[in-house]
Short mmCIF file of C-alpha atoms in Angstrom, two decimals:
data_model
loop_
_atom_site.label_atom_id
_atom_site.label_comp_id
_atom_site.label_asym_id
_atom_site.label_seq_id
_atom_site.Cartn_x
_atom_site.Cartn_y
_atom_site.Cartn_z
CA MET N 1 -0.16 0.19 0.32
CA ALA N 2 0.74 4.28 -0.10
CA GLU N 3 2.81 3.69 2.39
CA GLN N 4 2.26 6.98 3.57
CA THR N 5 -1.70 6.59 3.16
CA SER N 6 -3.37 8.18 6.73
CA LYS N 7 -5.93 6.54 8.84
CA ALA N 8 -7.24 9.37 9.11
CA TYR N 9 -8.58 8.91 5.70
CA ARG N 10 -10.84 6.52 7.63
CA ASN N 11 -12.72 8.96 9.17
CA GLN N 12 -13.55 10.79 6.15
CA VAL N 13 -16.84 12.11 4.17
CA ILE N 14 -16.47 12.26 0.94
CA TYR N 15 -19.34 13.95 -0.89
CA SER N 16 -20.08 13.27 -4.90
CA VAL N 17 -20.90 15.94 -7.23
CA TYR N 18 -22.22 15.75 -11.63
CA VAL N 19 -22.00 19.68 -12.49
CA ARG N 20 -24.98 18.38 -14.67
CA ASN N 21 -27.16 18.16 -12.54
CA HIS N 22 -27.14 18.80 -9.32
CA THR N 23 -28.78 22.25 -9.79
CA ARG N 24 -31.66 23.23 -12.40
CA GLU N 25 -28.41 25.60 -14.40
CA GLY N 26 -26.12 22.60 -14.06
CA THR N 27 -22.69 24.99 -13.94
CA PHE N 28 -19.51 25.16 -11.96
CA GLU N 29 -21.53 28.73 -10.27
CA GLY N 30 -24.48 26.28 -9.21
CA VAL N 31 -22.12 23.82 -7.50
CA ARG N 32 -20.19 26.68 -5.05
CA ARG N 33 -23.28 28.16 -4.34
CA ASP N 34 -24.77 25.18 -2.99
CA LEU N 35 -21.65 24.36 -0.80
CA PRO N 36 -22.29 26.42 2.45
CA ARG N 37 -25.16 23.77 2.97
CA ILE N 38 -22.46 20.32 1.87
CA LYS N 39 -21.13 21.88 4.88
CA GLU N 40 -23.33 21.45 6.84
CA LEU N 41 -23.77 18.87 6.50
CA GLY N 42 -20.25 17.57 7.77
CA ALA N 43 -18.40 17.17 4.01
CA ASP N 44 -15.27 16.78 4.36
CA VAL N 45 -14.26 16.48 0.52
CA ILE N 46 -15.86 17.68 -2.86
CA TRP N 47 -15.45 15.25 -6.35
CA LEU N 48 -16.39 16.16 -9.13
CA MET N 49 -17.47 13.71 -11.59
CA PRO N 50 -15.17 14.89 -14.50
CA ILE N 51 -14.91 18.54 -15.65
CA HIS N 52 -13.55 18.14 -18.83
CA PRO N 53 -15.22 18.97 -22.35
CA ILE N 54 -16.98 15.41 -23.78
CA GLY N 55 -16.55 13.96 -27.57
CA GLU N 56 -19.09 14.41 -29.92
CA LYS N 57 -18.46 11.56 -31.96
CA ALA N 58 -20.48 7.91 -30.89
CA ARG N 59 -22.28 10.90 -28.28
CA LYS N 60 -24.19 8.70 -26.49
CA GLY N 61 -27.94 10.82 -24.99
CA SER N 62 -28.08 14.34 -26.45
CA LEU N 63 -25.05 15.62 -24.34
CA GLY N 64 -22.61 12.52 -23.76
CA SER N 65 -21.65 11.00 -20.81
CA PRO N 66 -18.98 12.73 -18.80
CA TYR N 67 -16.21 9.88 -18.90
CA ALA N 68 -15.65 9.88 -22.49
CA ILE N 69 -13.44 13.16 -22.27
CA ARG N 70 -12.36 14.73 -25.57
CA ASP N 71 -9.90 17.30 -23.66
CA TYR N 72 -8.37 16.35 -20.26
CA LEU N 73 -6.52 20.31 -20.71
CA SER N 74 -9.64 22.25 -20.44
CA VAL N 75 -13.32 22.48 -18.90
CA ASN N 76 -16.45 21.59 -20.15
CA PRO N 77 -17.88 24.91 -21.39
CA GLU N 78 -21.31 23.45 -20.36
CA TYR N 79 -20.32 24.12 -16.83
CA GLY N 80 -18.72 27.34 -17.00
CA THR N 81 -15.11 29.21 -17.55
CA LEU N 82 -11.89 27.62 -16.00
CA GLU N 83 -12.18 30.72 -14.28
CA ASP N 84 -15.61 29.46 -12.77
CA PHE N 85 -14.37 26.61 -12.23
CA ARG N 86 -11.17 27.91 -10.59
CA ARG N 87 -13.25 30.12 -8.14
CA LEU N 88 -15.36 27.26 -7.44
CA VAL N 89 -12.58 25.35 -6.38
CA ASP N 90 -10.87 28.38 -3.54
CA ASP N 91 -14.36 28.73 -2.11
CA ILE N 92 -14.04 25.10 -1.34
CA HIS N 93 -10.84 24.82 0.37
CA GLY N 94 -12.13 28.56 1.81
CA LEU N 95 -15.02 26.21 3.61
CA GLY N 96 -12.26 23.98 4.72
CA MET N 97 -12.37 21.52 2.36
CA ARG N 98 -10.66 19.48 0.13
CA CYS N 99 -11.37 19.20 -4.05
CA ILE N 100 -10.45 16.35 -6.02
CA ILE N 101 -11.67 15.37 -9.79
CA ASP N 102 -12.42 12.80 -12.37
CA VAL N 103 -9.52 11.40 -13.29
CA VAL N 104 -10.21 9.18 -16.67
CA TYR N 105 -7.33 7.57 -18.04
CA HIS N 106 -8.06 4.20 -19.41
CA HIS N 107 -10.20 6.23 -22.19
CA THR N 108 -10.78 8.48 -24.27
CA SER N 109 -13.08 9.58 -27.19
CA PRO N 110 -12.84 8.70 -30.33
CA ASP N 111 -12.93 12.58 -31.34
CA SER N 112 -10.54 13.19 -28.15
CA LEU N 113 -7.55 15.67 -29.28
CA LEU N 114 -5.35 12.54 -28.56
CA ALA N 115 -7.06 9.91 -31.19
CA GLY N 116 -6.34 12.93 -33.45
CA GLU N 117 -2.46 13.61 -32.38
CA HIS N 118 -1.40 10.29 -31.74
CA PRO N 119 -3.29 8.28 -32.35
CA GLU N 120 -0.37 5.12 -31.97
CA TRP N 121 -0.76 5.53 -28.33
CA PHE N 122 -4.38 3.75 -28.75
CA PHE N 123 -5.26 0.35 -28.78
CA HIS N 124 -6.50 -1.22 -32.64
CA LYS N 125 -8.08 -3.77 -33.40
CA PRO N 126 -7.05 -6.29 -35.98
CA ASP N 127 -8.27 -3.86 -38.97
CA GLY N 128 -5.66 -1.54 -37.38
CA SER N 129 -9.17 0.73 -36.16
CA PHE N 130 -9.56 2.06 -32.90
CA GLY N 131 -11.47 0.09 -30.56
CA ASN N 132 -11.90 -0.38 -26.85
CA LYS N 133 -11.38 -4.35 -24.14
CA VAL N 134 -15.45 -3.78 -23.44
CA GLY N 135 -17.67 -3.36 -25.94
CA ASP N 136 -20.60 -2.14 -23.25
CA TRP N 137 -18.65 1.21 -23.48
CA SER N 138 -19.70 1.59 -27.26
CA ASP N 139 -18.85 5.91 -26.56
CA ILE N 140 -15.14 5.75 -26.22
CA ILE N 141 -11.73 3.96 -27.19
CA ASP N 142 -9.76 2.16 -24.84
CA LEU N 143 -5.39 4.33 -24.39
CA ASP N 144 -1.98 1.72 -25.03
CA PHE N 145 0.55 2.50 -22.12
CA THR N 146 3.09 1.02 -23.81
CA HIS N 147 3.99 4.42 -25.08
CA ARG N 148 6.13 5.86 -22.38
CA GLY N 149 5.36 8.85 -24.57
CA LEU N 150 1.32 8.54 -23.20
CA TRP N 151 2.78 8.41 -19.67
CA ASP N 152 4.97 11.70 -19.86
CA TYR N 153 2.17 13.76 -21.36
CA LEU N 154 -0.98 12.09 -18.75
CA ILE N 155 1.66 12.68 -15.30
CA GLY N 156 2.18 15.69 -17.04
CA ALA N 157 -1.61 16.82 -17.22
CA LEU N 158 -1.91 15.24 -13.36
CA LYS N 159 0.30 18.36 -12.40
CA TYR N 160 -1.42 20.87 -14.12
CA TRP N 161 -4.97 20.12 -12.13
CA ALA N 162 -2.61 18.85 -8.87
CA SER N 163 -1.78 22.88 -8.84
CA MET N 164 -5.09 23.46 -8.25
CA VAL N 165 -7.16 20.28 -6.62
CA ASP N 166 -6.26 18.34 -3.88
CA GLY N 167 -6.44 14.78 -5.19
CA PHE N 168 -7.93 12.67 -7.82
CA ARG N 169 -10.59 10.05 -8.24
CA CYS N 170 -9.23 7.19 -10.56
CA ASP N 171 -12.00 5.19 -13.15
CA VAL N 172 -11.72 2.31 -13.87
CA ALA N 173 -7.87 2.02 -12.29
CA SER N 174 -7.44 -1.35 -12.20
CA LEU N 175 -7.33 -1.25 -16.49
CA VAL N 176 -4.81 0.60 -16.08
CA PRO N 177 -1.28 -0.20 -15.00
CA LEU N 178 0.20 -0.34 -11.66
CA ASP N 179 3.34 1.32 -12.49
CA PHE N 180 2.03 4.14 -13.84
CA TRP N 181 -0.18 4.71 -10.71
CA LYS N 182 2.79 4.43 -9.06
CA GLU N 183 5.30 7.12 -11.12
CA ALA N 184 2.00 9.30 -11.31
CA ARG N 185 1.78 9.34 -7.56
CA ALA N 186 5.11 10.33 -7.10
CA GLN N 187 5.38 13.19 -9.50
CA VAL N 188 2.98 14.67 -8.50
CA GLU N 189 3.83 14.76 -4.89
CA GLN N 190 6.33 17.31 -5.59
CA VAL N 191 3.47 19.63 -6.77
CA ARG N 192 0.94 18.42 -4.08
CA PRO N 193 2.36 17.28 -0.84
CA GLY N 194 0.05 14.85 0.79
CA CYS N 195 -2.20 14.18 -2.52
CA LEU N 196 -6.09 11.95 -2.25
CA TRP N 197 -6.13 9.33 -4.36
CA LEU N 198 -8.98 7.43 -5.28
CA ALA N 199 -9.21 4.67 -6.83
CA GLU N 200 -12.30 3.01 -8.26
CA THR N 201 -11.49 -0.73 -8.49
CA VAL N 202 -13.70 -3.25 -9.92
CA GLU N 203 -16.44 -6.59 -8.74
CA PRO N 204 -14.24 -9.30 -8.45
CA PRO N 205 -16.19 -10.96 -11.01
CA PHE N 206 -15.16 -8.65 -14.57
CA ILE N 207 -11.57 -9.07 -12.92
CA SER N 208 -11.90 -12.56 -13.54
CA ALA N 209 -13.77 -11.93 -17.37
CA MET N 210 -10.33 -8.72 -18.71
CA ARG N 211 -7.86 -11.76 -17.01
CA GLY N 212 -9.93 -14.39 -19.23
CA LEU N 213 -8.84 -12.37 -22.54
CA GLY N 214 -5.49 -11.62 -21.91
CA HIS N 215 -6.13 -8.48 -20.39
CA SER N 216 -3.79 -7.24 -17.41
CA CYS N 217 -6.39 -5.64 -14.57
CA LEU N 218 -5.48 -5.37 -10.65
CA SER N 219 -6.46 -6.46 -7.21
CA ASP N 220 -7.24 -4.43 -4.57
CA SER N 221 -4.51 -5.94 -2.83
CA GLN N 222 -2.36 -4.63 -5.47
CA ALA N 223 -4.02 -0.93 -6.41
CA PHE N 224 -3.07 -0.21 -2.48
CA GLU N 225 -0.02 -0.23 -3.86
CA ALA N 226 -0.11 3.45 -5.20
CA PHE N 227 -3.57 4.72 -3.86
CA ASP N 228 -5.03 5.82 -0.48
CA ILE N 229 -8.73 4.65 -1.11
CA CYS N 230 -10.32 1.69 -3.10
CA TYR N 231 -13.94 0.57 -4.10
CA GLU N 232 -15.75 -1.54 -2.32
CA TYR N 233 -16.94 -3.54 -5.35
CA ASP N 234 -15.57 -6.32 -4.22
CA VAL N 235 -18.18 -6.82 -0.84
CA TYR N 236 -20.65 -4.42 -2.94
CA HIS N 237 -22.50 -7.59 -4.63
CA THR N 238 -22.50 -9.82 -1.87
CA PHE N 239 -24.78 -6.54 -0.21
CA THR N 240 -26.87 -5.55 -3.02
CA ALA N 241 -27.24 -10.14 -3.29
CA CYS N 242 -28.88 -9.74 0.58
CA LEU N 243 -31.38 -6.99 -0.69
CA LYS N 244 -32.56 -8.66 -3.02
CA GLY N 245 -32.81 -11.99 -1.25
CA GLU N 246 -30.34 -13.64 -3.24
CA LEU N 247 -27.73 -14.52 -0.61
CA PRO N 248 -28.54 -14.56 3.79
CA LEU N 249 -26.58 -11.71 4.87
CA GLU N 250 -24.55 -13.64 7.89
CA GLN N 251 -22.92 -14.30 3.58
CA TYR N 252 -21.99 -10.21 3.27
CA ALA N 253 -20.49 -10.00 7.55
CA ARG N 254 -18.11 -12.43 6.92
CA ALA N 255 -17.17 -10.29 3.31
CA VAL N 256 -16.79 -7.17 4.67
CA SER N 257 -14.71 -8.47 7.82
CA GLN N 258 -12.54 -11.08 5.73
CA GLN N 259 -10.85 -7.62 4.39
CA GLU N 260 -9.93 -6.74 8.39
CA THR N 261 -6.69 -9.82 7.22
CA ILE N 262 -6.35 -9.14 3.45
CA TYR N 263 -5.82 -6.28 3.06
CA PRO N 264 -2.98 -4.44 4.50
CA GLY N 265 -3.09 -2.70 8.21
CA ASN N 266 -3.89 0.25 7.36
CA TYR N 267 -6.03 -0.18 4.39
CA VAL N 268 -9.13 2.97 3.12
CA LYS N 269 -12.37 2.25 1.46
CA LEU N 270 -14.60 3.19 -0.06
CA ARG N 271 -18.28 2.94 1.30
CA TYR N 272 -21.26 3.34 0.07
CA LEU N 273 -24.91 2.81 -0.71
CA GLU N 274 -25.16 4.09 -3.40
CA ASN N 275 -23.04 6.06 -6.20
CA HIS N 276 -23.08 7.46 -10.06
CA ASP N 277 -23.50 3.72 -11.46
CA GLN N 278 -25.29 2.39 -8.99
CA PRO N 279 -29.70 2.32 -8.30
CA ARG N 280 -30.02 5.02 -5.48
CA ALA N 281 -30.32 3.63 -1.89
CA ALA N 282 -34.08 4.48 -1.67
CA PHE N 283 -34.88 3.41 -4.45
CA LEU N 284 -32.61 0.31 -3.47
CA ILE N 285 -34.19 0.24 0.44
CA PRO N 286 -37.48 1.95 0.46
CA ASP N 287 -38.41 0.55 3.77
CA SER N 288 -37.89 3.88 5.17
CA ARG N 289 -36.38 2.25 9.18
CA ALA N 290 -34.85 0.51 6.80
CA LEU N 291 -33.13 2.79 4.67
CA ASP N 292 -32.11 4.70 8.26
CA ASN N 293 -30.31 1.04 9.68
CA TRP N 294 -28.50 0.96 6.68
CA THR N 295 -27.31 4.83 6.47
CA ALA N 296 -25.88 4.52 9.56
CA PHE N 297 -24.03 0.99 9.02
CA LEU N 298 -22.12 2.60 6.55
CA PHE N 299 -21.15 5.54 8.57
CA PHE N 300 -19.81 2.24 10.61
CA GLN N 301 -18.37 0.77 8.79
CA LYS N 302 -14.00 0.92 9.06
CA GLY N 303 -13.43 3.54 5.81
CA ALA N 304 -14.13 6.24 4.24
CA ALA N 305 -18.29 7.63 3.48
CA LEU N 306 -19.59 8.43 0.40
CA LEU N 307 -22.50 10.43 -0.07
CA TYR N 308 -23.76 11.13 -4.11
CA GLY N 309 -24.95 13.99 -4.13
CA GLY N 310 -29.81 13.75 -3.53
CA GLN N 311 -28.69 10.86 -1.52
CA GLU N 312 -28.89 13.46 1.30
CA ALA N 313 -32.82 14.39 0.02
CA GLY N 314 -33.75 10.39 -0.17
CA ASP N 315 -34.31 10.94 -4.27
CA ARG N 316 -34.80 7.61 -5.72
CA HIS N 317 -34.17 8.70 -9.42
CA LEU N 318 -30.69 8.00 -10.56
CA PRO N 319 -29.70 11.15 -13.03
CA SER N 320 -28.89 9.63 -16.37
CA LEU N 321 -25.07 10.12 -17.07
CA PHE N 322 -25.71 11.24 -20.73
CA ASP N 323 -28.91 13.82 -20.90
CA ARG N 324 -29.71 17.03 -18.62
CA ASP N 325 -31.05 14.71 -15.91
CA PRO N 326 -31.09 17.17 -12.38
CA VAL N 327 -31.29 15.83 -9.12
CA ASP N 328 -34.40 15.96 -6.83
CA TRP N 329 -34.23 17.66 -4.10
CA SER N 330 -38.12 17.73 -2.66
CA GLY N 331 -37.96 14.34 -1.04
CA PRO N 332 -37.66 13.57 2.27
CA ASP N 333 -35.17 15.43 4.31
CA ARG N 334 -32.39 13.54 5.73
CA SER N 335 -30.08 15.65 6.20
CA ARG N 336 -30.14 15.69 10.49
CA GLN N 337 -29.35 11.64 11.11
CA LEU N 338 -26.82 12.31 8.41
CA ARG N 339 -25.56 15.48 10.06
CA ARG N 340 -25.21 13.19 13.05
CA LEU N 341 -23.56 10.40 11.38
CA CYS N 342 -20.75 12.77 9.44
CA ALA N 343 -19.88 13.99 13.19
CA LEU N 344 -19.66 10.38 14.96
CA LYS N 345 -16.90 9.31 11.74
CA LYS N 346 -14.30 12.06 13.80
CA HIS N 347 -14.89 9.19 16.64
CA PRO N 348 -10.93 7.94 17.13
CA LEU N 349 -12.04 4.46 17.29
CA PHE N 350 -13.54 4.52 13.77
CA THR N 351 -9.42 5.46 13.14
CA ASP N 352 -7.49 2.65 14.03
CA SER N 353 -9.53 -0.53 15.09
CA VAL N 354 -9.58 -4.20 14.54
CA TYR N 355 -13.64 -4.59 13.10
CA GLN N 356 -15.68 -7.42 12.99
CA VAL N 357 -19.51 -7.93 11.52
CA ASP N 358 -21.58 -10.92 12.46
CA ALA N 359 -25.18 -11.68 11.02
CA LEU N 360 -27.76 -12.10 13.66
CA PRO N 361 -31.02 -13.44 13.69
CA GLY N 362 -34.00 -11.33 12.75
CA GLU N 363 -31.71 -9.87 10.20
CA VAL N 364 -29.64 -7.26 11.70
CA LEU N 365 -26.27 -6.84 11.61
CA ARG N 366 -23.68 -6.08 14.42
CA ALA N 367 -20.57 -4.69 14.28
CA VAL N 368 -17.71 -3.71 16.26
CA HIS N 369 -14.54 -1.35 16.39
CA ARG N 370 -12.26 -2.52 19.36
CA GLN N 371 -9.08 -0.76 19.93
CA GLY N 372 -7.50 -2.28 23.58
CA ASP N 373 -9.76 -1.28 26.26
CA ARG N 374 -12.04 0.87 24.31
CA GLN N 375 -15.12 -0.72 21.82
CA LEU N 376 -18.24 1.15 19.80
CA VAL N 377 -20.44 -0.95 19.27
CA GLY N 378 -23.23 -0.80 16.57
CA VAL N 379 -26.42 -3.24 15.81
CA PHE N 380 -28.40 -2.17 12.69
CA SER N 381 -31.54 -3.66 12.55
CA VAL N 382 -31.39 -3.33 8.47
CA ARG N 383 -35.60 -5.03 8.02
CA GLY N 384 -36.56 -2.94 11.14
CA SER N 385 -37.29 -6.26 13.04
CA CYS N 386 -37.43 -5.89 16.67
CA VAL N 387 -35.39 -8.99 19.01
CA PRO N 388 -32.98 -8.89 21.12
CA VAL N 389 -28.61 -8.59 20.72
CA PRO N 390 -26.25 -10.00 22.61
CA VAL N 391 -23.01 -7.55 23.21
CA ASP N 392 -20.04 -8.09 24.18
CA ALA N 393 -20.38 -4.90 27.01
CA PRO N 394 -21.02 -4.41 31.30
CA ASP N 395 -25.22 -3.86 32.05
CA GLY N 396 -26.00 -0.24 32.09
CA ARG N 397 -27.50 2.62 30.29
CA TYR N 398 -25.63 4.08 27.05
CA GLU N 399 -25.85 7.47 25.21
CA ASN N 400 -27.29 6.32 21.61
CA LEU N 401 -24.91 7.63 19.36
CA ALA N 402 -27.12 7.25 15.90
CA GLY N 403 -30.02 9.12 17.81
CA GLU N 404 -32.38 10.05 20.09
CA GLY N 405 -32.21 9.21 23.68
CA THR N 406 -29.93 5.91 25.47
CA VAL N 407 -29.45 2.26 25.19
CA GLU N 408 -29.63 -0.34 27.90
CA VAL N 409 -27.34 -2.87 27.77
CA LYS N 410 -29.19 -5.64 30.66
CA SER N 411 -27.96 -8.98 30.96
CA GLY N 412 -25.92 -8.60 28.30
CA MET N 413 -28.63 -8.01 26.02
CA VAL N 414 -29.36 -4.71 23.35
CA SER N 415 -33.28 -4.85 22.90
CA CYS N 416 -33.55 -3.93 19.69
CA GLN N 417 -35.64 -1.69 18.74
CA GLY N 418 -36.13 -1.36 15.17
CA TYR N 419 -33.12 1.32 14.90
CA PRO N 420 -29.80 1.56 14.67
CA VAL N 421 -27.87 1.76 17.98
CA ILE N 422 -23.93 2.20 18.48
CA PHE N 423 -22.23 3.42 22.16
CA GLU N 424 -19.07 3.37 23.40
CA SER N 425 -17.71 1.01 26.41
CA GLY N 426 -15.85 -0.86 27.68
CA ARG N 427 -15.42 -4.65 27.25
CA ALA N 428 -17.61 -6.87 29.60
#
């Protein structure tokens, strides 16, 4: 893993913004005006999805995907000017937050500047035409990292943006050579010391499929050599299968607990219920009590927490990547719970602990962070059921850090009333 990665990243809340659809106007200025609210929610880092111009050739939808980039060194005029972008970043910094931007280095749009200037830097099909390795991504063409000139160009672009922003979320980072990321990190560190590196790592079946086709694809363990934070797609498919009743909750709990033993001691996972590629949490979990529990569990997990713009409004609709499709901010306001959980995320036991998750009868997750004689205990009734839950804590009353009031431990049991419970104690 990147040796300088701090465990304090586990206390961070990252707020993801799709500029086109975050506000009605879909501009940098629209996002800038919303920053005080996002800060009040408790965000530490603003992640801006790709800010660059979008290609026109093979475009999907009316406006195209922001991940089909035409030019790495300018901003999408749909969003505003470079000056508008700088003003947005300045305000993010002024509010005490950090800003990271999307890096899409596996591919470009077919009509990108690079494709015109350096066609030799791209993957070509047997007939010599541009191509890509993932057929569904019909609006992009893949880069070919066997060319040293491509490395120098892309790292130069990173250093340019690192003079303005604090880090990068790297799209499908698993399909880009690990040695490139290591070198990029080392060079960017000279421009932006402490730069934050977030990898979109991929699902295990995707890794197998790519390797089966003869293509390199990094595991999460490999990616941790260069990145501070990796996606949790290694367990996300198990999470959704449990929601659909296809797998027992116990299998998800085991998968999460296993991360403690297969990754480095300072690993940081990005924890989320939704992101721009996956269904909204309020759509996946329509029951409000169940959603309260899963949301509390999200923040209790070991790792950085991700909120996707609109999640705090209970928006059930995932905005289209390819069209103007603004977030619906009129839904049920979940900000009160999120503000409490964002504040709780700073608890020192989330920073450095031994973490264990168990599934109990009644569809309950019991999770514990332990460090020495101290522990944080979380009880999450993910179906909203009311059941007694055994806990390793002395009898007594404790403040419920997940909500109002107190929780009682009696005879080593907590009476779960269907709402999330988090409390700090010694061990029994």
